[in-house]
């Protein structure tokens, strides 16, 4: 257990890093978060486009774990999240069918990244700071970032970056952790998005207020109507188009423009008959090289290493937002001595 108010660095301000940092901070430790991006969130990312906000990473989340359910109850009470999608469809060889599986799903209001902003409140966050390396000295760990700044000393360092990125940071310090990282494969995902000036036409046989659809054929796996998410009623029609892992891998090095066109064409193929939406006013795509772990690692949901190093993040528990949150929380509890 770190001594009272010991200093701890958390690399990565996605949901795992944030839940880890939050628990340690609330227990009185001096925690400093680092993220290479301009703000917190990681794969809970949203993009502001003229007239619309599109979620580019996780579109919704579920809550199976009791600790996460308890946290979710607080978020729901404060209006930070709301149930979504509640009108879910699936598309396969039999066409469009309503999808119902009794699994509640939730989305942050008014965009996914709003949840991470909330979780980061009151925490010390060095945004825009890509950590390039760690150095162990007698008085603790030092971090060097891409602005040639040195941070430290820290008694402990939690790395919540996806395993391939974490490996680069720890390879020189902890061979066992590095090996564990190499065993965790992350699959990629291309996320396309399309913005429209006019609403999509009604799809024959489909309720006009459909919010999202699982696509079980072709390059796409999920389509979300962002403007049907809670808190976005004033926005125009916008779609997020998520590609399957296999297709994303095959198209990984293509340009974002090519991918956006291909994913939009794939959507058109899934629309019934000759139905055609209005021409999008913006069509673009974002590449996630490390979108989701292929297999969940066995273990407690985190990895402890040498001399106060540790790894957390979705890869150590499962492929979902809730796994990432639980992973960060469990590491913090381990360090706080709550769990053995
Ligand atoms: C397209 C897509 C769709 C998804 N859909 C769903 C869904 O519907 N439901 C669901 O539950 N989950 C979904 N997921 C998975 C979910 O988003 C992730 O499981 C979760 O957000 C991972 O959180 P994390 O904190 O572990 O990692 P991340 O969010 O990746 O956070 C890691 C952070 O580390 C930072 N970082 C990395 N290297 C460095 C460095 N050297 N220095 C500083 N910072 C660094 C990154 O910038 C990032 O912010 C989806 C993911 C993607 C990509």
Coordinates of C-alpha atoms and ligand atoms in Angstrom, one line a residue:
X1 CA 0.0 0.0 0.0
X2 CA 1.4 3.4 -0.8
X3 CA 2.2 5.6 2.2
X4 CA -0.4 8.2 3.0
X5 CA -0.4 11.0 0.3
X6 CA 2.3 9.3 -1.7
X7 CA 2.7 10.6 -5.3
X8 CA 1.3 8.5 -8.1
X9 CA 1.4 9.0 -11.8
X10 CA -1.3 7.6 -14.0
X11 CA -0.5 7.5 -17.7
X12 CA -3.6 7.7 -19.8
X13 CA -6.8 9.6 -19.0
X14 CA -9.3 7.2 -20.5
X15 CA -12.0 5.7 -18.4
X16 CA -9.6 3.2 -16.7
X17 CA -7.0 5.9 -15.9
X18 CA -9.7 8.2 -14.6
X19 CA -11.3 5.7 -12.4
X20 CA -7.9 4.7 -11.0
X21 CA -6.9 8.3 -10.4
X22 CA -10.2 9.2 -8.9
X23 CA -10.1 6.5 -6.3
X24 CA -6.5 7.2 -5.3
X25 CA -7.2 11.0 -5.2
X26 CA -10.3 10.5 -3.0
X27 CA -8.2 8.4 -0.6
X28 CA -5.8 11.3 -0.2
X29 CA -2.9 10.5 -2.6
X30 CA -1.3 13.1 -4.8
X31 CA -2.2 11.8 -8.3
X32 CA -1.0 13.3 -11.6
X33 CA -2.6 12.1 -14.8
X34 CA -0.9 12.3 -18.2
X35 CA -2.5 12.0 -21.6
X36 CA -1.1 12.6 -25.1
X37 CA -4.5 13.9 -26.2
X38 CA -5.8 17.4 -25.7
X39 CA -8.3 16.3 -23.1
X40 CA -9.4 13.2 -21.1
X41 CA -11.5 10.4 -22.5
X42 CA -9.4 8.2 -24.7
X43 CA -11.8 5.9 -26.6
X44 CA -14.8 7.7 -25.1
X45 CA -14.1 10.3 -27.8
X46 CA -16.5 12.7 -29.4
X47 CA -15.9 15.1 -32.3
X48 CA -17.5 18.5 -32.7
X49 CA -18.4 19.2 -36.3
X50 CA -20.5 22.1 -37.5
X51 CA -24.1 21.5 -36.3
X52 CA -23.4 18.1 -34.7
X53 CA -21.3 16.2 -32.2
X54 CA -20.4 12.6 -33.2
X55 CA -19.2 9.9 -30.9
X56 CA -16.2 8.2 -32.5
X57 CA -15.3 5.5 -30.0
X58 CA -17.7 3.8 -27.6
X59 CA -21.3 4.4 -28.6
X60 CA -22.9 3.2 -25.5
X61 CA -22.0 1.2 -22.4
X62 CA -23.5 -1.6 -20.3
X63 CA -23.2 -2.3 -16.6
X64 CA -22.8 -5.9 -15.4
X65 CA -20.4 -5.4 -12.5
X66 CA -22.0 -4.4 -9.1
X67 CA -19.4 -1.8 -8.4
X68 CA -19.9 -0.2 -11.8
X69 CA -23.7 -0.4 -11.4
X70 CA -23.4 1.5 -8.2
X71 CA -21.3 4.2 -9.9
X72 CA -23.8 4.3 -12.8
X73 CA -26.7 4.9 -10.4
X74 CA -24.9 8.1 -9.2
X75 CA -24.3 9.2 -12.8
X76 CA -27.9 8.6 -13.7
X77 CA -29.1 10.5 -10.7
X78 CA -27.0 13.5 -11.7
X79 CA -28.1 13.3 -15.3
X80 CA -24.6 12.6 -16.6
X81 CA -25.8 9.5 -18.5
X82 CA -29.1 8.3 -19.8
X83 CA -30.4 5.1 -21.3
X84 CA -29.5 4.8 -25.0
X85 CA -30.2 3.2 -27.4
X86 CA -33.8 2.3 -26.5
X87 CA -34.9 1.8 -30.2
X88 CA -32.3 -0.7 -31.4
X89 CA -32.4 -2.7 -34.7
X90 CA -30.4 -5.3 -36.4
X91 CA -29.8 -6.0 -40.0
X92 CA -29.0 -9.3 -41.6
X93 CA -30.0 -11.4 -44.6
X94 CA -33.6 -11.2 -43.4
X95 CA -33.5 -7.4 -43.5
X96 CA -34.2 -4.9 -40.7
X97 CA -35.6 -6.3 -37.5
X98 CA -36.2 -4.8 -34.1
X99 CA -33.5 -6.0 -31.7
X100 CA -34.4 -6.6 -28.1
X101 CA -32.1 -8.4 -25.6
X102 CA -33.2 -6.9 -22.2
X103 CA -29.6 -5.5 -21.8
X104 CA -29.8 -1.9 -20.6
X105 CA -27.4 0.4 -22.5
X106 CA -26.4 3.9 -21.6
X107 CA -24.8 6.9 -23.1
X108 CA -23.3 10.1 -21.7
X109 CA -25.2 13.4 -22.0
X110 CA -24.8 15.3 -24.2
X111 CA -21.8 13.4 -25.7
X112 CA -19.6 10.5 -24.6
X113 CA -16.6 12.6 -23.8
X114 CA -18.7 14.6 -21.3
X115 CA -18.5 11.7 -18.8
X116 CA -14.7 11.7 -18.9
X117 CA -14.6 15.5 -18.4
X118 CA -16.8 15.0 -15.4
X119 CA -14.5 12.2 -14.0
X120 CA -11.5 14.4 -14.5
X121 CA -12.9 17.3 -12.5
X122 CA -10.6 18.2 -9.6
X123 CA -7.8 15.9 -10.8
X124 CA -4.4 17.1 -11.9
X125 CA -4.2 16.4 -15.6
X126 CA -1.3 17.0 -17.9
X127 CA -3.1 16.9 -21.2
X128 CA -1.2 17.1 -24.5
X129 CA 1.7 15.3 -22.8
X130 CA 2.8 12.1 -24.5
X131 CA 5.0 10.2 -22.1
X132 CA 8.0 8.9 -24.0
X133 CA 9.9 7.1 -21.2
X134 CA 10.3 6.3 -17.6
X135 CA 13.4 6.5 -15.5
X136 CA 13.9 4.9 -12.1
X137 CA 16.1 6.8 -9.7
X138 CA 16.8 6.3 -5.9
X139 CA 13.9 8.6 -4.9
X140 CA 11.3 7.2 -7.4
X141 CA 10.1 7.2 -11.0
X142 CA 10.5 10.1 -13.4
X143 CA 8.5 10.6 -16.6
X144 CA 9.8 12.3 -19.7
X145 CA 7.2 13.8 -22.1
X146 CA 7.3 14.9 -25.7
X147 CA 7.8 18.5 -24.7
X148 CA 11.2 17.5 -23.1
X149 CA 9.6 18.0 -19.6
X150 CA 10.6 15.7 -16.8
X151 CA 8.0 14.9 -14.1
X152 CA 8.5 13.3 -10.7
X153 CA 9.5 11.7 -8.5
X154 CA 6.5 9.3 -8.2
X155 CA 6.4 6.4 -5.9
X156 CA 4.0 4.5 -8.2
X157 CA 3.2 4.6 -11.9
X158 CA 0.0 3.2 -13.4
X159 CA -0.1 2.8 -17.2
X160 CA -3.6 2.6 -18.6
X161 CA -2.6 3.0 -22.3
X162 CA -3.6 0.1 -24.6
X163 CA -1.1 -2.8 -24.2
X164 CA 1.0 -2.1 -27.3
X165 CA 1.5 1.5 -26.2
X166 CA 2.1 0.4 -22.6
X167 CA 4.7 -2.1 -23.7
X168 CA 6.9 0.6 -25.3
X169 CA 7.0 2.4 -21.9
X170 CA 7.8 -0.5 -19.7
X171 CA 10.0 -2.8 -21.9
X172 CA 13.2 -1.4 -20.5
X173 CA 12.1 -1.8 -16.8
X174 CA 9.9 -4.9 -16.4
X175 CA 10.3 -7.8 -18.8
X176 CA 7.3 -9.7 -17.2
X177 CA 4.9 -6.8 -17.8
X178 CA 6.3 -6.3 -21.3
X179 CA 5.7 -9.9 -22.1
X180 CA 2.1 -9.7 -20.7
X181 CA 1.5 -6.7 -23.0
X182 CA 2.8 -8.6 -26.0
X183 CA 0.3 -11.3 -25.3
X184 CA -2.6 -8.9 -25.5
X185 CA -3.8 -8.3 -29.1
X186 CA -5.9 -5.2 -29.8
X187 CA -8.1 -5.2 -32.8
X188 CA -8.5 -2.0 -34.9
X189 CA -11.7 -0.2 -35.9
X190 CA -12.4 2.4 -38.5
X191 CA -15.2 4.8 -37.4
X192 CA -16.8 6.7 -40.2
X193 CA -19.2 9.5 -39.8
X194 CA -21.7 11.3 -42.0
X195 CA -23.4 14.6 -41.4
X196 CA -26.6 15.6 -43.3
X197 CA -28.5 18.8 -43.9
X198 CA -31.8 16.9 -44.0
X199 CA -33.2 13.9 -42.1
X200 CA -32.8 10.4 -43.4
X201 CA -35.9 9.2 -45.3
X202 CA -38.2 6.8 -43.5
X203 CA -37.1 3.2 -44.0
X204 CA -39.9 0.9 -45.1
X205 CA -41.0 -1.3 -42.2
X206 CA -38.6 0.5 -39.7
X207 CA -39.8 2.9 -37.0
X208 CA -38.7 6.4 -38.1
X209 CA -37.2 7.0 -34.6
X210 CA -34.7 4.1 -34.9
X211 CA -31.6 5.1 -33.0
X212 CA -29.0 2.5 -33.8
X213 CA -28.6 -0.8 -35.6
X214 CA -26.2 -3.8 -35.4
X215 CA -25.2 -4.7 -38.9
X216 CA -24.5 -8.4 -39.3
X217 CA -23.2 -8.5 -42.8
X218 CA -20.7 -6.6 -44.9
X219 CA -18.0 -4.1 -43.7
X220 CA -20.2 -2.4 -41.1
X221 CA -21.0 -3.7 -37.6
X222 CA -22.9 -0.8 -36.0
X223 CA -24.6 2.4 -37.1
X224 CA -25.6 5.1 -34.6
X225 CA -27.8 8.2 -35.1
X226 CA -26.0 10.7 -32.9
X227 CA -28.7 13.2 -33.0
X228 CA -31.1 10.6 -31.4
X229 CA -28.8 10.4 -28.3
X230 CA -29.9 12.2 -25.1
X231 CA -29.2 15.9 -25.0
X232 CA -28.7 16.3 -28.8
X233 CA -32.2 17.0 -30.0
X234 CA -31.2 20.4 -31.6
X235 CA -28.6 18.8 -33.8
X236 CA -29.0 17.7 -37.4
X237 CA -28.9 14.2 -38.7
X238 CA -25.5 12.5 -38.2
X239 CA -24.4 8.9 -38.3
X240 CA -21.5 7.1 -36.9
X241 CA -20.5 4.0 -39.0
X242 CA -18.4 1.5 -37.2
X243 CA -16.5 -1.1 -39.3
X244 CA -15.9 -4.7 -38.3
X245 CA -12.5 -5.6 -36.9
X246 CA -11.7 -7.8 -40.0
X247 CA -12.6 -5.1 -42.5
X248 CA -10.7 -2.4 -40.4
X249 CA -7.6 -4.6 -40.4
X250 CA -7.8 -5.1 -44.1
X251 CA -8.3 -1.3 -44.7
X252 CA -6.0 -0.2 -41.9
X253 CA -3.5 1.7 -44.0
X254 CA -6.0 3.2 -46.5
X255 CA -6.7 6.9 -46.3
X256 CA -9.5 8.2 -44.1
X257 CA -11.2 9.6 -47.3
X258 CA -11.3 6.2 -49.0
X259 CA -12.5 4.5 -45.9
X260 CA -15.3 7.1 -45.3
X261 CA -16.5 6.6 -48.9
X262 CA -16.4 2.8 -48.5
X263 CA -18.3 2.7 -45.2
X264 CA -21.0 5.1 -46.6
X265 CA -21.4 2.9 -49.6
X266 CA -21.7 -0.1 -47.3
X267 CA -24.5 1.7 -45.4
X268 CA -26.4 2.4 -48.7
X269 CA -26.3 -1.3 -49.4
X270 CA -28.1 -2.0 -46.1
X271 CA -30.9 0.4 -46.8
X272 CA -34.0 -1.3 -48.2
X273 CA -34.8 -1.1 -51.9
X274 CA -33.6 1.9 -53.8
X275 CA -34.0 4.2 -50.9
X276 CA -31.3 6.9 -50.9
X277 CA -30.5 9.4 -48.1
X278 CA -29.6 13.0 -49.0
X279 CA -26.0 13.6 -49.9
X280 CA -23.9 14.0 -46.8
X281 CA -22.5 17.5 -46.3
X282 CA -19.5 15.9 -44.5
X283 CA -18.1 12.4 -44.8
X284 CA -15.0 11.5 -42.7
X285 CA -13.4 8.7 -40.8
X286 CA -11.2 8.1 -37.7
X287 CA -8.8 5.2 -37.4
X288 CA -8.5 3.4 -34.1
X289 CA -5.4 1.1 -34.2
X290 CA -6.1 -0.3 -30.8
X291 CA -9.9 -0.3 -30.6
X292 CA -10.7 -3.3 -28.4
X293 CA -8.8 -6.3 -27.0
X294 CA -9.3 -9.5 -28.9
X295 CA -9.4 -11.6 -25.8
X296 CA -9.7 -10.6 -22.2
X297 CA -6.6 -11.3 -20.1
X298 CA -6.9 -13.8 -17.2
X299 CA -6.4 -12.3 -13.8
X300 CA -7.7 -9.6 -11.4
X301 CA -8.1 -7.0 -14.1
X302 CA -4.7 -5.3 -13.8
X303 CA -1.0 -6.3 -13.6
X304 CA 1.4 -5.4 -10.8
X305 CA 5.0 -5.0 -11.8
X306 CA 8.4 -4.2 -10.3
X307 CA 9.1 -1.2 -8.0
X308 CA 5.6 0.4 -8.1
X309 CA 4.8 -0.1 -11.8
X310 CA 1.3 -1.4 -12.7
X311 CA -0.9 -1.8 -15.8
X312 CA -4.6 -1.3 -16.1
X313 CA -7.1 -0.6 -18.9
X314 CA -9.8 -2.6 -20.7
X315 CA -7.3 -5.2 -22.1
X316 CA -6.7 -6.6 -18.6
X317 CA -10.4 -7.3 -18.0
X318 CA -12.5 -7.2 -21.1
X319 CA -13.5 -5.2 -24.2
X320 CA -15.9 -2.7 -22.8
X321 CA -16.1 0.7 -21.0
X322 CA -17.3 -1.0 -17.9
X323 CA -14.3 -3.4 -17.9
X324 CA -11.9 -0.4 -18.3
X325 CA -13.6 1.4 -15.4
X326 CA -13.5 -1.7 -13.2
X327 CA -9.8 -2.3 -14.1
X328 CA -8.8 1.1 -13.0
X329 CA -10.9 0.9 -9.8
X330 CA -9.5 -2.6 -8.9
X331 CA -5.9 -1.5 -9.3
X332 CA -6.5 1.5 -7.0
X333 CA -8.2 -0.7 -4.5
X334 CA -5.3 -3.1 -4.6
X335 CA -2.9 -0.2 -3.9
X336 CA -5.1 1.1 -1.2
X337 CA -5.1 -2.2 0.5
X338 CA -8.9 -2.7 0.1
X339 CA -8.3 -5.9 -1.8
X340 CA -5.5 -8.4 -1.2
Ligands
LIG1 C1 -14.9 2.4 -32.2 C2 -15.1 1.9 -30.8 C3 -16.3 1.5 -30.4 C4 -16.5 1.0 -29.1 N1 -17.7 0.6 -28.7 C5 -17.9 0.3 -27.4 C6 -19.3 0.1 -27.0 O1 -20.2 0.3 -27.7 N2 -19.4 -0.3 -25.7 C7 -18.4 -0.4 -24.8 O2 -18.6 -0.7 -23.6 N3 -17.1 -0.3 -25.2 C8 -16.9 0.1 -26.5 N4 -15.6 0.3 -27.0 C9 -14.5 0.0 -26.1 C10 -14.3 1.1 -25.0 O3 -14.2 2.4 -25.7 C11 -12.9 0.9 -24.3 O4 -13.0 -0.4 -23.8 C12 -12.6 1.9 -23.2 O5 -13.0 3.2 -23.6 C13 -11.1 1.8 -22.9 O6 -10.8 2.7 -21.9 P1 -9.2 2.7 -21.4 O7 -9.2 3.7 -20.4 O8 -8.8 1.3 -21.0 O9 -8.3 3.0 -22.6 P2 -8.3 4.4 -23.5 O10 -9.6 5.0 -23.5 O11 -7.7 4.0 -24.8 O12 -7.3 5.3 -22.7 C14 -5.9 5.2 -22.8 C15 -5.4 6.6 -22.8 O13 -3.9 6.5 -22.8 C16 -3.5 7.6 -23.6 N5 -2.1 7.3 -23.9 C17 -1.6 6.3 -24.7 N6 -0.3 6.3 -24.7 C18 0.1 7.4 -24.0 C19 1.4 8.0 -23.7 N7 2.6 7.4 -24.1 N8 1.4 9.1 -23.0 C20 0.3 9.7 -22.5 N9 -0.9 9.2 -22.8 C21 -1.0 8.0 -23.5 C22 -4.4 7.7 -24.8 O14 -4.4 9.0 -25.4 C23 -5.8 7.4 -24.1 O15 -6.4 8.6 -23.7 C24 -15.4 0.8 -28.2 C25 -14.1 1.3 -28.6 C26 -14.0 1.8 -29.9 C27 -12.6 2.3 -30.3

